[in-house]
Coordinates of C-alpha atoms in Angstrom, one line a residue:
Chain A
M29 CA 91.6 126.0 117.0
I30 CA 94.1 127.7 114.6
R31 CA 96.4 130.6 116.3
A32 CA 99.0 132.3 113.8
V33 CA 101.1 134.9 115.6
K34 CA 103.7 137.1 113.5
V35 CA 104.5 134.4 111.2
C36 CA 107.0 135.2 108.8
K37 CA 108.2 133.5 105.8
T38 CA 110.9 134.1 103.2
F39 CA 111.6 132.3 100.1
K40 CA 115.0 132.4 98.3
T41 CA 114.3 132.7 94.3
T42 CA 116.7 130.8 92.1
D43 CA 118.3 134.2 91.1
R44 CA 118.9 134.7 95.0
R45 CA 116.4 137.1 95.3
E46 CA 114.3 137.2 98.6
V47 CA 110.6 136.8 98.3
K48 CA 108.9 137.9 101.6
A49 CA 105.6 135.3 101.2
L50 CA 104.2 136.2 105.0
V51 CA 104.9 139.0 106.8
N52 CA 104.2 139.0 110.5
F53 CA 100.8 137.2 109.5
S54 CA 98.5 136.9 112.4
T55 CA 95.1 135.5 112.6
H56 CA 92.9 133.2 114.6
I57 CA 90.5 130.5 113.2
K58 CA 87.9 129.1 115.3
K59 CA 86.4 125.5 115.5
G60 CA 83.7 124.8 112.8
E61 CA 84.7 128.2 111.2
V62 CA 85.0 128.7 107.4
V63 CA 87.5 131.3 106.3
V64 CA 88.1 131.7 102.8
I65 CA 91.3 133.4 101.9
I66 CA 91.6 135.5 98.5
G67 CA 94.2 137.7 97.1
P68 CA 96.5 137.9 94.0
S69 CA 98.6 135.4 93.1
G70 CA 102.0 135.7 95.0
S71 CA 100.3 137.4 98.1
G72 CA 100.9 134.5 100.3
K73 CA 97.7 132.5 100.7
S74 CA 99.0 128.9 99.7
T75 CA 102.3 130.1 101.6
F76 CA 100.1 130.4 104.8
L77 CA 98.1 127.0 104.3
R78 CA 101.5 125.1 103.7
C79 CA 102.8 126.5 106.9
L80 CA 99.8 125.2 108.7
N81 CA 101.1 121.6 108.0
R82 CA 104.5 122.5 107.6
L83 CA 104.8 121.7 104.2
E84 CA 106.6 125.2 104.7
E85 CA 109.0 126.1 107.6
I86 CA 108.0 129.6 108.7
D87 CA 111.1 131.4 109.6
S88 CA 109.8 133.2 112.9
G89 CA 106.4 133.6 114.7
E90 CA 104.6 130.7 115.8
I91 CA 101.5 128.7 115.0
I92 CA 99.3 126.9 117.6
I93 CA 96.9 124.0 116.4
D94 CA 94.7 122.7 118.7
G95 CA 96.6 123.7 121.6
V96 CA 100.0 122.3 120.1
R97 CA 102.6 124.7 118.9
I98 CA 103.3 123.1 115.7
T99 CA 106.2 125.1 114.9
D100 CA 108.3 123.7 118.0
K101 CA 110.9 121.3 116.2
K102 CA 110.3 118.7 118.9
V103 CA 106.4 118.4 117.6
D104 CA 105.9 115.1 115.5
I105 CA 104.8 116.7 112.3
N106 CA 103.3 113.5 111.1
K107 CA 100.9 113.2 114.1
I108 CA 99.7 116.7 113.4
R109 CA 99.0 116.1 109.9
E110 CA 96.9 113.2 110.4
D111 CA 94.5 115.7 111.8
I112 CA 94.7 118.4 109.0
G113 CA 93.4 117.5 105.7
M114 CA 94.8 119.1 102.5
V115 CA 93.4 119.4 99.1
F116 CA 95.8 120.4 96.2
Q117 CA 95.0 122.6 93.1
L118 CA 96.7 119.8 90.8
F119 CA 94.8 116.9 92.9
N120 CA 97.8 114.9 93.6
L121 CA 96.2 111.7 93.6
F122 CA 98.3 108.4 93.7
P123 CA 98.3 107.6 90.1
H124 CA 99.5 103.7 90.6
K125 CA 96.7 103.2 92.7
T126 CA 92.9 102.9 92.1
V127 CA 90.5 105.6 93.4
L128 CA 89.6 103.2 96.2
E129 CA 93.3 102.3 97.5
N130 CA 94.1 106.1 97.0
V131 CA 91.5 106.6 99.8
T132 CA 92.3 103.4 102.1
L133 CA 96.3 103.8 101.7
A134 CA 96.7 106.3 104.5
Q135 CA 94.1 104.9 106.7
M136 CA 95.8 101.7 106.7
I137 CA 99.7 102.8 107.0
V138 CA 99.2 105.8 108.9
R139 CA 95.8 105.4 111.2
K140 CA 96.7 101.5 111.2
R141 CA 93.1 100.7 110.6
K142 CA 92.3 97.2 109.2
K143 CA 91.7 96.7 105.6
K144 CA 87.9 96.0 106.0
E145 CA 87.3 99.1 108.1
A146 CA 89.1 101.3 105.6
V147 CA 87.5 99.9 103.0
D148 CA 84.2 100.6 104.5
T149 CA 85.2 104.4 105.5
A150 CA 86.4 104.9 101.9
R151 CA 83.4 103.8 100.4
D152 CA 81.2 106.1 102.8
L153 CA 83.1 109.0 101.8
L154 CA 83.2 108.0 98.0
H155 CA 79.5 107.8 98.1
K156 CA 79.5 111.2 100.0
V157 CA 81.4 112.8 97.3
G158 CA 79.3 111.0 94.5
I159 CA 82.0 108.7 92.7
L160 CA 81.2 105.3 94.4
E161 CA 81.1 103.7 91.0
K162 CA 84.3 104.5 90.1
E163 CA 86.1 103.0 92.7
N164 CA 88.2 100.6 90.8
V165 CA 89.5 102.8 88.2
Y166 CA 92.7 104.5 88.3
P167 CA 93.1 108.5 88.4
S168 CA 93.8 108.8 84.9
Q169 CA 90.7 107.5 83.7
L170 CA 88.7 110.2 85.7
S171 CA 88.0 113.9 84.9
G172 CA 89.5 116.8 86.8
G173 CA 86.4 117.4 88.8
Q174 CA 86.1 113.7 89.6
Q175 CA 89.9 113.5 90.3
Q176 CA 89.5 116.3 92.7
R177 CA 86.3 115.0 94.5
V178 CA 88.4 111.6 95.4
A179 CA 91.0 113.7 96.9
I180 CA 88.9 115.2 99.2
A181 CA 87.5 111.8 100.3
R182 CA 91.2 110.9 100.8
A183 CA 91.8 113.8 102.9
L184 CA 88.3 113.2 104.6
A185 CA 89.2 109.6 105.2
M186 CA 91.9 110.5 108.0
H187 CA 88.8 112.0 109.7
P188 CA 90.7 115.4 110.1
K189 CA 89.8 118.2 112.3
I190 CA 90.7 120.8 109.7
M191 CA 90.5 120.8 106.1
M192 CA 92.5 122.9 104.1
F193 CA 91.9 123.6 100.5
D194 CA 94.7 125.1 98.1
E195 CA 93.0 126.5 95.2
A196 CA 91.0 123.5 94.7
T197 CA 89.2 124.5 91.8
S198 CA 91.7 126.5 89.9
A199 CA 92.7 123.7 87.5
L200 CA 89.3 122.7 86.7
D201 CA 87.4 123.1 83.6
P202 CA 84.6 125.8 84.3
E203 CA 81.7 122.8 84.2
M204 CA 83.6 120.8 86.8
I205 CA 84.0 123.6 89.3
G206 CA 80.5 123.3 90.5
E207 CA 80.6 119.6 91.6
V208 CA 83.5 119.8 93.6
L209 CA 82.2 123.3 95.2
D210 CA 79.1 121.4 96.4
V211 CA 81.0 119.0 98.0
M212 CA 83.1 121.6 99.7
K213 CA 79.6 123.5 100.6
K214 CA 78.0 120.2 101.9
L215 CA 81.5 119.9 104.4
A216 CA 81.1 123.7 105.7
R217 CA 77.5 123.0 106.5
E218 CA 78.3 119.8 108.3
G219 CA 80.5 122.3 110.7
M220 CA 84.1 121.3 109.5
T221 CA 86.6 123.9 110.3
M222 CA 87.9 124.8 106.9
V223 CA 90.5 127.4 105.5
V224 CA 89.9 127.8 102.0
V225 CA 92.2 129.3 99.6
T226 CA 90.0 130.4 96.3
H227 CA 88.8 132.7 93.9
E228 CA 85.2 131.6 94.1
M229 CA 83.2 134.5 95.8
G230 CA 79.9 132.6 95.4
F231 CA 81.3 130.1 97.6
A232 CA 82.4 132.8 99.9
R233 CA 79.1 134.1 100.2
E234 CA 77.3 131.0 100.7
V235 CA 79.1 129.2 103.3
S236 CA 82.2 131.1 104.7
D237 CA 82.1 133.0 108.2
R238 CA 84.9 135.1 107.2
V239 CA 86.9 136.2 104.3
I240 CA 90.5 137.5 104.6
F241 CA 92.0 139.4 101.8
M242 CA 95.8 139.1 101.4
D243 CA 98.4 141.0 99.8
A244 CA 102.1 141.0 99.8
G245 CA 102.0 138.5 102.9
Q246 CA 100.2 140.2 105.0
I247 CA 96.1 140.8 105.8
V248 CA 94.8 143.9 104.1
E249 CA 91.2 143.8 105.1
E250 CA 89.0 140.8 106.4
G251 CA 85.2 140.6 107.0
T252 CA 82.3 138.7 106.0
A253 CA 81.7 137.8 102.3
E254 CA 78.8 140.6 102.5
H255 CA 81.3 143.3 103.5
F256 CA 83.7 142.4 100.3
F257 CA 80.5 142.6 98.0
T258 CA 79.0 145.6 99.7
N259 CA 81.6 147.7 100.8
P260 CA 85.2 146.8 100.6
A261 CA 87.4 149.6 102.6
H262 CA 90.7 149.5 100.9
E263 CA 91.6 150.7 97.4
R264 CA 93.8 147.3 96.8
T265 CA 90.8 145.0 97.6
K266 CA 88.7 147.0 95.4
V267 CA 90.9 146.5 92.5
F268 CA 91.4 143.0 93.2
L269 CA 87.7 142.2 93.6
S270 CA 86.9 144.3 90.2
Q271 CA 89.5 141.7 88.1
I272 CA 87.9 138.3 89.7
L273 CA 84.2 139.3 90.0
Chain B
M12 CA 103.9 90.8 69.3
K13 CA 106.8 93.5 69.5
F14 CA 109.2 91.3 71.6
S15 CA 108.9 88.2 69.4
R16 CA 109.6 90.4 66.0
R17 CA 112.4 91.7 67.4
S18 CA 114.2 88.5 68.9
L19 CA 113.3 87.1 65.3
I20 CA 114.9 89.9 63.8
T21 CA 118.1 89.5 66.1
L22 CA 118.2 85.8 64.9
V23 CA 118.1 86.3 61.3
V24 CA 120.8 89.4 61.7
L25 CA 123.0 86.4 63.6
G26 CA 122.2 83.7 60.7
V27 CA 123.6 86.0 58.3
I28 CA 126.7 86.9 59.6
A29 CA 127.3 83.1 60.2
A30 CA 126.3 82.5 56.7
S31 CA 128.4 85.3 55.5
L32 CA 131.3 84.0 57.4
Y33 CA 131.1 80.8 56.2
Y34 CA 131.0 82.0 52.8
F35 CA 134.1 84.1 53.4
F36 CA 135.9 81.1 54.6
S37 CA 134.8 78.8 51.9
T38 CA 135.5 81.1 49.1
R39 CA 139.1 82.4 50.2
G40 CA 140.5 79.0 50.2
V41 CA 140.4 78.5 53.8
T42 CA 139.4 75.1 54.5
Y43 CA 137.8 75.0 58.0
I44 CA 135.9 72.1 58.8
W45 CA 132.8 72.6 60.9
H46 CA 132.2 70.3 63.9
W47 CA 128.8 71.5 65.1
E48 CA 128.1 68.2 66.1
K49 CA 130.5 68.3 68.9
I50 CA 128.3 71.1 70.4
P51 CA 125.3 69.4 71.5
E52 CA 127.5 67.1 74.0
M53 CA 129.0 70.3 75.3
L54 CA 125.3 71.3 76.4
F55 CA 123.9 68.0 77.6
Y56 CA 124.7 64.2 77.2
H57 CA 123.9 61.0 78.1
G58 CA 126.0 58.7 79.8
S59 CA 127.5 58.0 83.2
K60 CA 129.7 60.8 84.8
S61 CA 132.0 58.8 87.0
P62 CA 132.7 54.8 87.9
E63 CA 131.0 55.2 91.1
D64 CA 127.7 56.0 89.4
P65 CA 127.8 53.8 86.5
T66 CA 124.1 54.3 85.6
P67 CA 123.5 56.7 82.3
R68 CA 121.7 59.5 82.9
L69 CA 121.3 63.0 81.3
H70 CA 124.1 65.4 82.5
M71 CA 124.6 68.9 81.7
G72 CA 127.6 69.4 79.4
I73 CA 130.2 71.8 80.0
L74 CA 128.9 74.9 78.3
M75 CA 125.5 74.2 80.1
I76 CA 127.3 74.1 83.5
G77 CA 128.7 77.4 82.7
F78 CA 125.6 78.7 81.6
M79 CA 123.9 77.9 84.7
L80 CA 126.6 79.7 86.9
T81 CA 126.4 82.7 84.7
L82 CA 122.4 82.7 85.2
K83 CA 122.8 82.3 88.8
I84 CA 125.7 84.9 89.4
S85 CA 123.6 87.4 87.5
I86 CA 120.3 86.8 89.4
F87 CA 122.3 87.3 92.5
S88 CA 124.0 90.4 91.4
I89 CA 120.7 91.7 90.0
F90 CA 119.0 91.2 93.2
F91 CA 121.7 93.0 95.3
A92 CA 122.2 95.7 92.7
I93 CA 118.6 96.9 93.2
I94 CA 119.1 96.8 96.9
I95 CA 122.3 98.9 96.7
G96 CA 120.9 101.1 93.9
T97 CA 117.7 101.8 95.8
I98 CA 119.7 102.7 99.0
V99 CA 122.3 105.0 97.0
G100 CA 119.5 106.8 95.2
I101 CA 117.5 107.6 98.1
A102 CA 120.9 108.5 99.9
R103 CA 121.8 111.0 97.0
L104 CA 118.6 112.9 97.7
S105 CA 119.2 113.2 101.3
D106 CA 119.2 116.5 103.3
E107 CA 121.7 115.1 105.4
P108 CA 125.1 116.3 103.7
V109 CA 127.4 113.4 104.6
T110 CA 124.9 110.9 103.4
R111 CA 124.7 112.7 100.0
A112 CA 128.4 113.0 99.7
L113 CA 128.8 109.1 100.6
S114 CA 126.3 108.2 97.9
I115 CA 128.3 110.5 95.5
S116 CA 131.6 109.3 96.2
Y117 CA 130.4 105.6 95.8
V118 CA 129.1 106.1 92.5
E119 CA 131.8 108.4 91.0
L120 CA 134.3 105.8 92.8
I121 CA 132.6 102.9 91.1
R122 CA 131.6 104.2 87.7
N123 CA 135.1 105.8 87.1
T124 CA 137.4 102.8 87.5
P125 CA 137.2 99.4 85.4
L126 CA 135.1 96.6 86.4
L127 CA 138.0 94.2 85.7
V128 CA 140.0 95.7 88.2
Q129 CA 137.4 95.9 90.9
I130 CA 137.2 92.3 90.3
Y131 CA 140.6 91.7 91.1
I132 CA 140.7 94.1 94.0
I133 CA 137.7 92.5 95.5
Y134 CA 138.8 89.0 95.1
F135 CA 142.5 89.1 95.8
F136 CA 142.3 91.8 98.3
V137 CA 139.1 92.0 100.4
G138 CA 138.4 88.5 99.4
S139 CA 141.5 87.1 101.2
L140 CA 140.7 89.5 104.2
L141 CA 137.4 88.2 104.6
R142 CA 138.0 84.9 103.2
L143 CA 135.4 85.1 100.3
S144 CA 134.8 82.6 97.7
A145 CA 135.3 83.1 94.3
F146 CA 131.4 83.1 93.8
T147 CA 130.9 85.6 96.6
A148 CA 133.5 87.9 95.5
G149 CA 132.5 87.8 91.9
T150 CA 128.7 88.6 93.1
A151 CA 129.8 91.2 95.3
A152 CA 131.9 92.8 92.7
L153 CA 129.6 92.9 89.9
S154 CA 126.2 94.0 92.8
I155 CA 128.9 96.9 93.6
F156 CA 129.5 97.7 90.2
A157 CA 126.0 97.6 89.0
G158 CA 124.6 99.0 92.1
A159 CA 126.3 102.5 91.3
Y160 CA 124.6 102.5 88.0
V161 CA 121.3 101.7 89.2
G162 CA 121.5 104.3 91.9
E163 CA 121.7 107.0 89.4
I164 CA 118.8 105.4 87.4
V165 CA 116.8 105.0 90.8
R166 CA 117.5 109.0 91.7
A167 CA 116.6 110.1 88.1
G168 CA 113.4 108.1 88.8
I169 CA 112.7 109.6 92.1
Q170 CA 113.3 113.1 90.8
S171 CA 111.3 112.7 88.0
I172 CA 107.9 112.2 90.0
H173 CA 106.3 115.4 90.7
R174 CA 106.7 116.9 93.9
G175 CA 103.2 117.0 94.5
Q176 CA 102.9 113.5 95.4
M177 CA 105.3 113.6 98.2
E178 CA 103.6 116.9 99.4
A179 CA 100.0 114.9 99.6
A180 CA 101.6 111.7 101.1
R181 CA 103.2 113.7 103.7
S182 CA 100.1 116.0 104.1
L183 CA 98.2 112.6 104.9
G184 CA 100.7 112.0 108.0
M185 CA 103.0 109.6 106.1
S186 CA 106.7 109.8 107.4
Y187 CA 109.1 110.0 104.6
A188 CA 109.9 106.7 104.8
K189 CA 106.4 105.5 104.2
A190 CA 105.8 108.1 101.6
M191 CA 109.0 106.8 99.6
R192 CA 107.8 103.2 100.0
Y193 CA 104.1 103.4 99.1
V194 CA 104.0 106.5 96.8
I195 CA 107.0 107.6 95.3
L196 CA 109.0 104.4 94.7
P197 CA 106.3 102.3 93.3
Q198 CA 105.8 105.4 90.6
A199 CA 109.7 105.8 90.3
F200 CA 110.5 102.0 89.5
K201 CA 107.6 101.9 86.9
R202 CA 109.2 104.8 84.9
I203 CA 112.8 103.5 85.0
I204 CA 112.0 99.8 84.1
P205 CA 113.7 100.7 80.3
P206 CA 117.0 101.9 81.7
L207 CA 117.3 99.3 84.4
A208 CA 116.6 96.6 81.7
G209 CA 119.8 98.1 79.8
Q210 CA 121.6 98.2 82.8
F211 CA 120.8 94.4 83.8
I212 CA 121.7 93.4 80.1
S213 CA 125.2 95.0 80.6
L214 CA 125.4 93.3 84.1
I215 CA 124.8 89.5 82.4
K216 CA 127.0 90.3 79.7
D217 CA 130.0 91.8 82.0
S218 CA 129.5 88.8 84.4
S219 CA 131.7 87.1 81.7
L220 CA 134.6 89.2 83.5
V221 CA 134.6 86.8 86.4
S222 CA 136.3 84.1 84.5
V223 CA 139.5 85.7 85.5
I224 CA 139.1 84.4 88.9
A225 CA 138.6 81.3 87.7
L226 CA 134.8 81.1 88.2
A227 CA 133.2 78.6 85.9
D228 CA 131.0 80.7 84.4
L229 CA 130.1 80.5 80.6
M230 CA 132.8 82.7 79.3
F231 CA 135.6 80.5 81.4
Q232 CA 133.8 77.3 80.4
G233 CA 133.7 78.3 76.9
Q234 CA 137.6 78.9 77.0
Q235 CA 138.2 75.8 78.6
A236 CA 136.1 73.9 75.8
V237 CA 138.1 75.7 73.2
A238 CA 141.4 74.8 75.1
R239 CA 140.4 71.1 74.9
T240 CA 139.3 70.8 71.5
Y241 CA 140.2 73.7 69.4
Y242 CA 136.6 74.6 68.0
A243 CA 136.9 78.1 68.7
F244 CA 134.2 79.0 66.2
E245 CA 131.6 76.8 67.0
I246 CA 132.1 77.3 70.6
Y247 CA 132.3 81.1 70.8
F248 CA 129.4 81.3 68.7
T249 CA 127.1 78.8 70.9
V250 CA 128.7 81.0 74.1
A251 CA 127.4 84.5 72.4
F252 CA 123.9 82.5 71.6
L253 CA 123.7 81.4 75.2
Y254 CA 124.3 85.1 76.3
L255 CA 121.7 86.2 73.9
V256 CA 119.4 83.5 75.3
M257 CA 119.8 85.5 78.8
T258 CA 119.5 88.6 77.8
A259 CA 116.7 88.3 75.2
S260 CA 114.6 86.7 78.1
L261 CA 115.2 89.6 80.3
S262 CA 114.5 91.9 77.5
M263 CA 111.1 90.4 77.0
A264 CA 110.1 89.9 80.7
T265 CA 110.9 93.5 81.3
Q266 CA 108.4 94.3 78.2
Y267 CA 106.0 92.1 79.8
I268 CA 106.2 93.8 82.9
E269 CA 106.0 97.3 81.4
R270 CA 102.9 96.4 79.8
R271 CA 101.6 95.1 82.7
L272 CA 101.9 98.0 84.8
A273 CA 100.8 100.2 82.0
I274 CA 97.0 99.7 83.0
S275 CA 97.1 102.6 85.7
D276 CA 98.4 105.1 82.7

């Protein structure tokens, strides 16, 4: 489903230093697989996600999604993005649109669905994430957890083949993390291909097929969540886990 | 209500100024005989306009005709200034260096030269080349002038929207244009209503400069009326008041729109 081959990405900071975010990063994610990426901040986990839908352009290497080499300049990236849902740390709901409009907008103007069809799809998904009763309010009137669930519904409304979560629970108050993780777990059990950047090891243990530990733009160690809990091999992994667990 | 209190204060201040001027003249031994009674007929009069149409009707007087032209030229110019400003504002943020440079040059060229000079150039030079009427030339000059300022306001508005909004829109498969149209610009415009209102109030007042190309706007008609009657004080006070009516209405309208849009905050 997703194949990254020797991906390199370097950022220039404002003081002209170069930061290597991804260094010869290669991995393969199968259809229906739930992959959790962990690692210290600045290790390149978010950058990897953002390269998958080309919110960031890579410097070298290639990324192939569903048989399409998306890193080719000729590829219509908007078409690719329709199939890759993304959930952000800060939700990024459209504040000038109601909850329902947030979920129907892209369906209508990108997928070209009729309004009725878009609204039906939106209501189904809002029901699924447990927030249908708020369909007519604006995002500013919702709690963080509610906003994030709407953001998940918004991404799902495009019927994506892949869902990416970029620290989706990091900006939430502790009591709201559970409601968002529950939605993500439900999604994982339904067989969605998911790439999840998170520090929630409980989530990893419950639904992930594989955990990747990244540091300095590279994969340090990967395996099942159980492997990370019981016998992480690398010293850096142990140090990191001892900090987050 | 905030806006009515504000316009009330403005009126009171104007009244005080008028009263003190009156006091000044009446106590300095300057005798000025006010002819306020001549003003109403400069706004509206009942009578027959010409021998061909002898039935008496209500007609607009000289100042009202000017008021209508100023209103018309202001509305047209505001409309075109928004279009020009939006294009310029977006172009200013383009990845294309040429587009960006064109936008910057336009803004700098227009902002750094006097509007009066621009009006002359557009009317006498461009206007005679393209056979523009005075009205078209005047509207063009005002739109181009205000468009440069609006462009900067729009650019600031777009830049004030969090980067995550564009990313969220693009990640849903929207093109840059669609993301701008449906996500970024609606939010940006909401945010820039106050500076835009200021800009358009300036535009209404600056429109008085088109009187130099013989456009019969409020200022021009006022000057004509003064030349004909010598009631300079009465007429210019009235002209000022009529400009105030337009600018204060715009002010109130934008505050109304602002309140309406505040529901999503």
